[in-house]
PDB file of C-alpha atoms in Angstrom:
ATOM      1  CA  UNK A  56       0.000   0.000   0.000  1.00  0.00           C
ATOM      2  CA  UNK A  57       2.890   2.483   1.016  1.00  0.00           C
ATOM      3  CA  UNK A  58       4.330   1.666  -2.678  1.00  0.00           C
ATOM      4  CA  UNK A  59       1.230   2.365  -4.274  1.00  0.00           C
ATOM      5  CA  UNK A  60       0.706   5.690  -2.604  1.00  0.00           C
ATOM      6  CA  UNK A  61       4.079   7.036  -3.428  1.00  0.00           C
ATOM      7  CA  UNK A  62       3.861   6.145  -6.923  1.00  0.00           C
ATOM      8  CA  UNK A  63       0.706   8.109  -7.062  1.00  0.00           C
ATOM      9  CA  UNK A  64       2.512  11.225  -5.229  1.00  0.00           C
ATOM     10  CA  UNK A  65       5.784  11.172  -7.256  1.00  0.00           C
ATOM     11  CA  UNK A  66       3.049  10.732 -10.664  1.00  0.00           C
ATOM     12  CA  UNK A  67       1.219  14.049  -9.461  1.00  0.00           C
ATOM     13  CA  UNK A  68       4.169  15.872  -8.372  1.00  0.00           C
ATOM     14  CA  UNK A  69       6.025  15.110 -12.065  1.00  0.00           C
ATOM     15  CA  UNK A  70       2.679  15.762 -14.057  1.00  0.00           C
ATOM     16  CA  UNK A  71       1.846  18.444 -12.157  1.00  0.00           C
ATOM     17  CA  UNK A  72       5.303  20.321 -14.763  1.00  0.00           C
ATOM     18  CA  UNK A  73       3.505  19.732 -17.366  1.00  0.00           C
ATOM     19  CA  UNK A  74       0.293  21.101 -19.316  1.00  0.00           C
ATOM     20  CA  UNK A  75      -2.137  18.666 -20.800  1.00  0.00           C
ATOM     21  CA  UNK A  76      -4.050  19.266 -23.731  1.00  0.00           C
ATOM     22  CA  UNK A  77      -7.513  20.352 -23.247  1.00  0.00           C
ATOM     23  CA  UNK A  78      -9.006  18.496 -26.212  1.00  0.00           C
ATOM     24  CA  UNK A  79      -7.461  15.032 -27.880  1.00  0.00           C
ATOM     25  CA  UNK A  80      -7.969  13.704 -31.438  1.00  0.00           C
ATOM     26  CA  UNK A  81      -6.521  10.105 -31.860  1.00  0.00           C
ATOM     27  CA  UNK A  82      -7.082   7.935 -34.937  1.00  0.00           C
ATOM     28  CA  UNK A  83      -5.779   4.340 -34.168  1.00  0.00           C
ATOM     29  CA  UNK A  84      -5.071   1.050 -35.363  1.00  0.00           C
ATOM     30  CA  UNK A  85      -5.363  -1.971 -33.503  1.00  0.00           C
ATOM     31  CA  UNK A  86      -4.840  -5.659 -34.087  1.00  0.00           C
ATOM     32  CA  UNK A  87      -6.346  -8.719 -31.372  1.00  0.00           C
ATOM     33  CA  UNK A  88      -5.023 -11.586 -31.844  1.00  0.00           C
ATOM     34  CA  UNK A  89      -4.860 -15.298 -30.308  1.00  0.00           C
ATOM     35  CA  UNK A  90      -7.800 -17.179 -30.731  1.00  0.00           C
ATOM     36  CA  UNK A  91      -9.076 -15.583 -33.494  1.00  0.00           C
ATOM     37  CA  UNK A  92      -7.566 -12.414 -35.692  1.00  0.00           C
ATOM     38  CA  UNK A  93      -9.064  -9.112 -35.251  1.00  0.00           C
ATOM     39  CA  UNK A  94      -7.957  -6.184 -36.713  1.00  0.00           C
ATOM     40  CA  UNK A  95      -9.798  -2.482 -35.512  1.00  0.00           C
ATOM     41  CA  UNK A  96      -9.860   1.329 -36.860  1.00  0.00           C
ATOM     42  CA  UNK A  97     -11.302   3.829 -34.089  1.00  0.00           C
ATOM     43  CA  UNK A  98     -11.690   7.723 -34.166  1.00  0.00           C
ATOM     44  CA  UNK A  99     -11.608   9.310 -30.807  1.00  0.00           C
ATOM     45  CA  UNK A 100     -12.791  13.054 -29.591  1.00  0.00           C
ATOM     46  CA  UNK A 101     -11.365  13.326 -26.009  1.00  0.00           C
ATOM     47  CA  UNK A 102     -12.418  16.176 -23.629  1.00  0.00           C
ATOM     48  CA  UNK A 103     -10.436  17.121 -20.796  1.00  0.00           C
ATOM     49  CA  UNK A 104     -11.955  17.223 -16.877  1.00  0.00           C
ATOM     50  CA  UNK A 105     -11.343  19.144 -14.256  1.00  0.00           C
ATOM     51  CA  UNK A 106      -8.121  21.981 -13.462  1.00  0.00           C
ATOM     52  CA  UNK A 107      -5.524  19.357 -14.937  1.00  0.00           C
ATOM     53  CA  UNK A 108      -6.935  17.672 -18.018  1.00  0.00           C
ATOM     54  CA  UNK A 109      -5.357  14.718 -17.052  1.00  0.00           C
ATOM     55  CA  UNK A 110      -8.537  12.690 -16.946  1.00  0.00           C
ATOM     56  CA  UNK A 111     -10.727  12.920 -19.987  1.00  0.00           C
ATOM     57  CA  UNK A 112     -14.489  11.508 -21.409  1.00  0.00           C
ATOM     58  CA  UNK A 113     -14.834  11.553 -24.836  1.00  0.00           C
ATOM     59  CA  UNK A 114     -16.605   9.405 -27.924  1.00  0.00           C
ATOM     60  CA  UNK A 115     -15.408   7.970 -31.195  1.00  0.00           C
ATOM     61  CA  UNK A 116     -16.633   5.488 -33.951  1.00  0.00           C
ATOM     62  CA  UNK A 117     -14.699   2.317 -34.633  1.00  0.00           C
ATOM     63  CA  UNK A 118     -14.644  -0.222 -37.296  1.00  0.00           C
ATOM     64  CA  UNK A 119     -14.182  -3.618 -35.872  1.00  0.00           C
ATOM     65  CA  UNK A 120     -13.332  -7.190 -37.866  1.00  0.00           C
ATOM     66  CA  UNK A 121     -13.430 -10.775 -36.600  1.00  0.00           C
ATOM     67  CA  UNK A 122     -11.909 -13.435 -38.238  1.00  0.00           C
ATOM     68  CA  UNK A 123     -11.442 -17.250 -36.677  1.00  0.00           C
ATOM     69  CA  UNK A 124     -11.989 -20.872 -37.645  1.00  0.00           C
ATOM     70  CA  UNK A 125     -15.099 -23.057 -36.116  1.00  0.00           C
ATOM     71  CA  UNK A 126     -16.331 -20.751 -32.807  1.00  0.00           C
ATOM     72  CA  UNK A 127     -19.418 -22.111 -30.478  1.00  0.00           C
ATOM     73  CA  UNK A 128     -22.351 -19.554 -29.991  1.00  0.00           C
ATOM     74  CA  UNK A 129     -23.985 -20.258 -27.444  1.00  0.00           C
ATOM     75  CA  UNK A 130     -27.541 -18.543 -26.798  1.00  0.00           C
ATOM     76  CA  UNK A 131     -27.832 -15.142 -26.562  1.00  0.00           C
ATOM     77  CA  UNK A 132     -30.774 -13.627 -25.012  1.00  0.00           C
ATOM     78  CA  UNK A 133     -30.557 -12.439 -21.827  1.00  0.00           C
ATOM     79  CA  UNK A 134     -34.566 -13.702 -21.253  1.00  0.00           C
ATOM     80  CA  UNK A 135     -32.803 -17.063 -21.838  1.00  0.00           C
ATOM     81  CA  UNK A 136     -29.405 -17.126 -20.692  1.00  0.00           C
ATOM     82  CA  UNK A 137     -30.295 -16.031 -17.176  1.00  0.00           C
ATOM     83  CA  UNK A 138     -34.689 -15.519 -17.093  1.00  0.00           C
ATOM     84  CA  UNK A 139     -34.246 -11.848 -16.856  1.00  0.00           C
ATOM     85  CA  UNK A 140     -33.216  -8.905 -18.791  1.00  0.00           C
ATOM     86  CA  UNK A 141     -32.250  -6.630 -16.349  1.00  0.00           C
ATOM     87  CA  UNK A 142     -29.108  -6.023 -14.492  1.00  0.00           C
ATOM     88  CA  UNK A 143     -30.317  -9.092 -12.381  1.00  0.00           C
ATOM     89  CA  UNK A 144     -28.758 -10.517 -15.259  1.00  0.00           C
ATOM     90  CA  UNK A 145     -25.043  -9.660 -14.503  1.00  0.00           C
ATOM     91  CA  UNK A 146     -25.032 -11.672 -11.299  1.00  0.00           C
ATOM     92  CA  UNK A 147     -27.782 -14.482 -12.134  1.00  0.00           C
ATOM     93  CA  UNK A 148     -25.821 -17.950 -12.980  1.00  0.00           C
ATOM     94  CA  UNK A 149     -26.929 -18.946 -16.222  1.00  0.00           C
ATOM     95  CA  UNK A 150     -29.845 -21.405 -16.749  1.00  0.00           C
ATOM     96  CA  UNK A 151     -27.690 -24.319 -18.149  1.00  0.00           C
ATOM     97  CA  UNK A 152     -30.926 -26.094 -19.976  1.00  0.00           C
ATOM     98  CA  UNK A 153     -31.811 -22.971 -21.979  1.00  0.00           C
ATOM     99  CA  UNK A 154     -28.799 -22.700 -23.588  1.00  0.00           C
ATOM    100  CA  UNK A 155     -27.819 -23.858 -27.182  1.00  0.00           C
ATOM    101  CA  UNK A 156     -25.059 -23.941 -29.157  1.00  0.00           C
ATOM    102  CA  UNK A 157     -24.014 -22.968 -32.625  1.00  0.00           C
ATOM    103  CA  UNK A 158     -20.990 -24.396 -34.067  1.00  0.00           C
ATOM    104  CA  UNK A 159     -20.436 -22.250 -36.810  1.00  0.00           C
ATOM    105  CA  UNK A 160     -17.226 -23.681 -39.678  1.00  0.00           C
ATOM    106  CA  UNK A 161     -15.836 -20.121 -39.190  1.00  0.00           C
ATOM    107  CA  UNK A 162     -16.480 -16.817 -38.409  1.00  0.00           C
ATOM    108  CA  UNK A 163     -15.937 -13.636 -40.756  1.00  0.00           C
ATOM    109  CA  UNK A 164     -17.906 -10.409 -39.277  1.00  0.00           C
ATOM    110  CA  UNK A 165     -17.569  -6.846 -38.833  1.00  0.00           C
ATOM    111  CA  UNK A 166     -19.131  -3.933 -36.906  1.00  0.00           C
ATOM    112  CA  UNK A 167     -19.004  -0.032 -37.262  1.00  0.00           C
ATOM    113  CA  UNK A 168     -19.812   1.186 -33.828  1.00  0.00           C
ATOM    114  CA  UNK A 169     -19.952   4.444 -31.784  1.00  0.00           C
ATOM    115  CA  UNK A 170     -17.655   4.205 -28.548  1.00  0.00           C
ATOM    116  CA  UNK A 171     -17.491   6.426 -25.104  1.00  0.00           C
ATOM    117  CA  UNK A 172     -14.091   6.424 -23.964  1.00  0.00           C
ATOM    118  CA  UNK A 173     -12.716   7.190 -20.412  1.00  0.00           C
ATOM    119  CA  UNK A 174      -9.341   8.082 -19.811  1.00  0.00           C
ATOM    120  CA  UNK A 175      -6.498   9.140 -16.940  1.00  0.00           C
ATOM    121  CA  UNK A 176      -2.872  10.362 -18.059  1.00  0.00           C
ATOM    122  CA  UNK A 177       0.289  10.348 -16.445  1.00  0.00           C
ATOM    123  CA  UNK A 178       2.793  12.284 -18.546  1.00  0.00           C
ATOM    124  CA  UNK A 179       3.220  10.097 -21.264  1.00  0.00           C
ATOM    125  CA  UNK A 180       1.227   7.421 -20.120  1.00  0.00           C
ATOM    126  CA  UNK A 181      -2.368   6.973 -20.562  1.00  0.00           C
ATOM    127  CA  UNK A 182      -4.672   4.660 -18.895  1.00  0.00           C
ATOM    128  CA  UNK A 183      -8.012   4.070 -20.556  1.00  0.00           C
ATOM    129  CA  UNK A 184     -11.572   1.849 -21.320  1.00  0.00           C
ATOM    130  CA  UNK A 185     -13.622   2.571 -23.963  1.00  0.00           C
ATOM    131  CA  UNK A 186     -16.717   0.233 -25.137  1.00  0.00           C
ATOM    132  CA  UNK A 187     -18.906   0.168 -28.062  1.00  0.00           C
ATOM    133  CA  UNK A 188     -22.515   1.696 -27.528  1.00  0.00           C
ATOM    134  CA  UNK A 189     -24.553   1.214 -30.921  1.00  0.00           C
ATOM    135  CA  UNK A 190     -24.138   0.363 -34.062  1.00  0.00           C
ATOM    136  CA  UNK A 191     -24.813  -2.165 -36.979  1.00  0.00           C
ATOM    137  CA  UNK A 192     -23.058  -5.580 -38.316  1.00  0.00           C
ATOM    138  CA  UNK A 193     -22.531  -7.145 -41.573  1.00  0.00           C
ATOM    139  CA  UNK A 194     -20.746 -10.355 -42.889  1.00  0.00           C
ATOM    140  CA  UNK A 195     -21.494 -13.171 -45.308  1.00  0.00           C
ATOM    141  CA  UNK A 196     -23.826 -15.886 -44.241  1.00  0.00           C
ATOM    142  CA  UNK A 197     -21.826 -19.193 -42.275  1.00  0.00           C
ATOM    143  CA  UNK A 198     -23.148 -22.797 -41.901  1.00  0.00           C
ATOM    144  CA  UNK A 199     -22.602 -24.411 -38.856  1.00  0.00           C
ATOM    145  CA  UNK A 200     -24.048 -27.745 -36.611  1.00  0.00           C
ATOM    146  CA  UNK A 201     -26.625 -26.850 -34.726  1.00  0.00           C
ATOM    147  CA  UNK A 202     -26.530 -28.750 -31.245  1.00  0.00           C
ATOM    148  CA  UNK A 203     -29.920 -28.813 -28.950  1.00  0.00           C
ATOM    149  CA  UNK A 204     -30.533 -29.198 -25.452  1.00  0.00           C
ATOM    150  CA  UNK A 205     -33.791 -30.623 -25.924  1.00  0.00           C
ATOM    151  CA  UNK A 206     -35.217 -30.811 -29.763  1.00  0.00           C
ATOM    152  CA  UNK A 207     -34.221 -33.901 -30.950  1.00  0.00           C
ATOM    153  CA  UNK A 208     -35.403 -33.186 -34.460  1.00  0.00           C
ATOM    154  CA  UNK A 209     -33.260 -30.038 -34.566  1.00  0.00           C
ATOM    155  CA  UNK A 210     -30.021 -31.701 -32.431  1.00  0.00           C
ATOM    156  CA  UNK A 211     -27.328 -32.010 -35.272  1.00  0.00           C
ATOM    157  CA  UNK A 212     -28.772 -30.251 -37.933  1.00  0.00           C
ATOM    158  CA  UNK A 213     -27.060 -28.026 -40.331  1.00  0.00           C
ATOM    159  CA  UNK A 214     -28.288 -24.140 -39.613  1.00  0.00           C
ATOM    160  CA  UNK A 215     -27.560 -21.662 -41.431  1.00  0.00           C
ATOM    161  CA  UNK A 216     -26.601 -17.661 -39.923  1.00  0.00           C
ATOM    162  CA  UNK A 217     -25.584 -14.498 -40.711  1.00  0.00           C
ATOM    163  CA  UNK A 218     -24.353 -11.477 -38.335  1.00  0.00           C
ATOM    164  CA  UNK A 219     -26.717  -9.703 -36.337  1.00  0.00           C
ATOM    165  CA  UNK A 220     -28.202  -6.067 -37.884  1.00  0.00           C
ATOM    166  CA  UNK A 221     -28.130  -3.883 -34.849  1.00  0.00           C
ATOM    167  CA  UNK A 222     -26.009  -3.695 -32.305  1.00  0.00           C
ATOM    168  CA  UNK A 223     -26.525  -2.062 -28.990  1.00  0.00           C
ATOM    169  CA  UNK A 224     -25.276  -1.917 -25.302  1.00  0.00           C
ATOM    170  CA  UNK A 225     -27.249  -2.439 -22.526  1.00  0.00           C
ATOM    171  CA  UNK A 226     -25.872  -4.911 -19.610  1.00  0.00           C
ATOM    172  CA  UNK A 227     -24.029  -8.268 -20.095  1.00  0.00           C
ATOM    173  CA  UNK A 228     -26.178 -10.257 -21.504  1.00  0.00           C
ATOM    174  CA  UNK A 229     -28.975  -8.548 -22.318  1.00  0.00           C
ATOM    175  CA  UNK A 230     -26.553  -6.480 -24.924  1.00  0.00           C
ATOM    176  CA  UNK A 231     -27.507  -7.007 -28.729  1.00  0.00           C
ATOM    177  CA  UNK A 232     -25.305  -7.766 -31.340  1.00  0.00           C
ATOM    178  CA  UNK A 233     -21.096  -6.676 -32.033  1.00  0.00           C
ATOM    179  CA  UNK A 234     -19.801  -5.365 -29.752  1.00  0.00           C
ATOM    180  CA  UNK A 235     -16.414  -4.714 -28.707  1.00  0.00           C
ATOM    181  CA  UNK A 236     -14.581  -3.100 -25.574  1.00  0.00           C
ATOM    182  CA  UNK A 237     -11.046  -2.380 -24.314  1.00  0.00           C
ATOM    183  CA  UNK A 238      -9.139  -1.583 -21.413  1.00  0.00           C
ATOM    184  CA  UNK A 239      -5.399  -0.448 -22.290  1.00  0.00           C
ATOM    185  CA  UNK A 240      -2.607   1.707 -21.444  1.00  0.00           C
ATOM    186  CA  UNK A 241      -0.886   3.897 -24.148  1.00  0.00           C
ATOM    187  CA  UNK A 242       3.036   5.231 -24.439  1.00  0.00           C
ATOM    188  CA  UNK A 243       3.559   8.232 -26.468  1.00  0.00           C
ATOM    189  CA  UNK A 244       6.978   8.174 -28.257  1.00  0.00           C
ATOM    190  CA  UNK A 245       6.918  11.459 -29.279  1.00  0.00           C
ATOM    191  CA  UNK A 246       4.420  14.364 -29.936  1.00  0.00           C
ATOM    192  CA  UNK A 247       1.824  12.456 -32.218  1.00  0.00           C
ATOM    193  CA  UNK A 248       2.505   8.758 -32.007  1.00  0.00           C
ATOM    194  CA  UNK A 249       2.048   6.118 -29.344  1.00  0.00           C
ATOM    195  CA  UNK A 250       1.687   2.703 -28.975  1.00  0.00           C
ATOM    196  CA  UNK A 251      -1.065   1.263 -27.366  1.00  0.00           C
ATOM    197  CA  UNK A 252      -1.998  -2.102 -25.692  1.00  0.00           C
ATOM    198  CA  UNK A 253      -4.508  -4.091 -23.371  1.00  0.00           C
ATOM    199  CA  UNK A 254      -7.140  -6.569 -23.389  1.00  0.00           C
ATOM    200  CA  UNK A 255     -10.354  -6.426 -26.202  1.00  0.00           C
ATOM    201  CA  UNK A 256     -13.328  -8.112 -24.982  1.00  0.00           C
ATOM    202  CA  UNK A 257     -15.966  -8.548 -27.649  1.00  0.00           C
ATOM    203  CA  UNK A 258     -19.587 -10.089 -27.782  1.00  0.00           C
ATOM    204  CA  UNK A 259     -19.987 -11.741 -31.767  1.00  0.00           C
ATOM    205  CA  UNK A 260     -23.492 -12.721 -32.385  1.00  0.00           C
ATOM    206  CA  UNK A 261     -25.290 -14.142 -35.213  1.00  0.00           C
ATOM    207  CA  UNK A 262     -28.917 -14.749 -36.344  1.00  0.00           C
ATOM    208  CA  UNK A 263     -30.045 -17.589 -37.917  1.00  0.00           C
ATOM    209  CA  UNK A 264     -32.153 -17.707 -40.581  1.00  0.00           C
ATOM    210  CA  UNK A 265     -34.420 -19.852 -38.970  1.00  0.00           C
ATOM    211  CA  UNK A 266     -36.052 -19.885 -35.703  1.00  0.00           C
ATOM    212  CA  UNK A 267     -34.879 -22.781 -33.585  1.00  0.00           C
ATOM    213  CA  UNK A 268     -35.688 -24.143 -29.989  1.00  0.00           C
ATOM    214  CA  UNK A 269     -37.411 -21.622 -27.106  1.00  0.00           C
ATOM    215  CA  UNK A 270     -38.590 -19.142 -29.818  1.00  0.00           C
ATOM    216  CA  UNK A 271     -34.768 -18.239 -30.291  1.00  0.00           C
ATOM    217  CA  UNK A 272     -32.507 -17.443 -33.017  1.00  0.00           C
ATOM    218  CA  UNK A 273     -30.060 -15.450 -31.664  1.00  0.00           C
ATOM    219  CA  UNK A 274     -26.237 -16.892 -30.776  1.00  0.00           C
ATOM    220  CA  UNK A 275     -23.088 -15.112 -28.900  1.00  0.00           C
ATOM    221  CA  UNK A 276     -18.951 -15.984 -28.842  1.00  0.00           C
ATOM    222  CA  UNK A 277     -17.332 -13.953 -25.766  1.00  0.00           C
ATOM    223  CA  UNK A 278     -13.417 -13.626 -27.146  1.00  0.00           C
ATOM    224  CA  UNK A 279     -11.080 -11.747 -24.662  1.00  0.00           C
ATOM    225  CA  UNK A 280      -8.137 -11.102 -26.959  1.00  0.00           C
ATOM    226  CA  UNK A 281      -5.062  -9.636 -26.259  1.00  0.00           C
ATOM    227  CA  UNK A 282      -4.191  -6.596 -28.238  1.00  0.00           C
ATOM    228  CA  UNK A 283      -1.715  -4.132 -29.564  1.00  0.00           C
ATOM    229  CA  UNK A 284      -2.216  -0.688 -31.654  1.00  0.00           C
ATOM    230  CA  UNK A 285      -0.295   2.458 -32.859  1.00  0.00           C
ATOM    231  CA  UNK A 286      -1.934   6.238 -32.090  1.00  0.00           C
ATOM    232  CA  UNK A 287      -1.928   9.662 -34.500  1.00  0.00           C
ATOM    233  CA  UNK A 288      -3.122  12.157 -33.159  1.00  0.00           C
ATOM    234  CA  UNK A 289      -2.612  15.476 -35.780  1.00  0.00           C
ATOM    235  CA  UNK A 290      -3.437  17.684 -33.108  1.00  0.00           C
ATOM    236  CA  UNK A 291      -1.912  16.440 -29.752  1.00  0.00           C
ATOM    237  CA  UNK A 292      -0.364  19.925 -27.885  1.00  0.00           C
ATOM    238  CA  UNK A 293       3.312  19.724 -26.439  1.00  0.00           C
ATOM    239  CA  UNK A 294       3.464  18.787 -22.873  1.00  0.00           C
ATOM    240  CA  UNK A 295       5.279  22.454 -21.696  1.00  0.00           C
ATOM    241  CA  UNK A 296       6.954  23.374 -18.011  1.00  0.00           C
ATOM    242  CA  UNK A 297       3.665  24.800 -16.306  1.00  0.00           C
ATOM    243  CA  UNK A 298       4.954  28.467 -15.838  1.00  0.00           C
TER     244      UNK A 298
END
């Protein structure tokens, strides 16, 4: 604990020399990776908080891609997954007999999303989250098994499914559609570039063209993904000696 306070001291006492920018533009490229390949483009509009600027709110739009071999997607409602679709549904266990999977032969999606972003700086280093809020999906359509918990004339039939339309955030499972979110830390090199890196977690869901057991036809892969990305910004103000 004594650490941790003094690293948060000597932090304030060094940032405390230098001038953050009021406003931050960032375009950035990121690439997750591990399980499956996943490649992102964001814009971000950050607006500074308080006397120091060092922590900033902002919102951007990102262009996300997921590419993998055979994924499972499991059921996807929240109504489903845990019999409610409020945020009960964060801490309800999930109702193991309701849920059915989707074993698609591969998956090959992408998003376009608007994001909120939060973020804290220490001189050169920022901490941050940001997480998709709306948006829409597209992708070719994928075959896959279709394994039931109950049906036994749908168990092991071959289902056909395509990304999900509309995408929105609401809480854990009761979220519809893409969606992706991040939680990194980013070193800036020099005046206008950085590199960037954390964890992605993203929610992949696809519809199937047909309605299958309990009235459902939508499915969801969780991927956490490490990741790592480069940051322009063309209009990132010099850190100066506060005067």
């Amino acid at each position: 604990m004594k650490k941790i306070i003094m690293f948060l001291l000597l932090s304030h006492t060094l940032s405390a020399q230098y001038i953050y920018p009021k406003t931050q533009c960032n375009l950035d490229l990121a690439v997750a990776f591990g399980s499956a390949f996943s490649p992102s483009i964001s814009y971000q509009n950050l607006y500074g908080i308080g006397k120091t600027d060092r922590f900033k709110i902002g919102w951007g739009v990102r262009l996300n891609t997921f590419f993998s071999g055979q994924k499972n997607y499991i059921t996807a409602p929240a109504r489903l997954t845990s019999g409610t679709q409020s945020i009960v549904a964060l801490f309800t266990e999930n109702i193991a007999g309701n849920l059915d999977t989707l074993q698609l032969t591969k998956s090959n999606l992408s998003s376009v999303n608007g994001t909120i972003v939060l973020q804290y700086s220490f001189k050169k280093l920022d901490l941050g989250f940001n997480i998709d809020f709306i948006g829409f999906s597209f992708g070719g359509r994928q075959t896959g098994k279709f394994v039931a918990s109950e049906s036994k004339s749908l168990h092991g039939t071959t289902q056909t499914a395509k990304p999900t339309l509309f995408n929105l955030l609401l809480i854990s499972d009761s979220d519809r559609g893409s969606l992706n979110s991040e939680l990194y830390f980013r070193y800036w090199v020099g005046n206008q570039w950085a590199l960037r890196a954390g964890a992605s977690f993203q929610f992949l869901e696809y519809t199937t063209d047909k309605t299958l057991t309990f009235e459902n036809d939508r499915f969801r892969h969780k991927a956490l993904l490490p990741f790592v990305a480069i940051t322009y910004t063309p209009f990132k103000m010099t850190a100066k000696d506060a005067k």
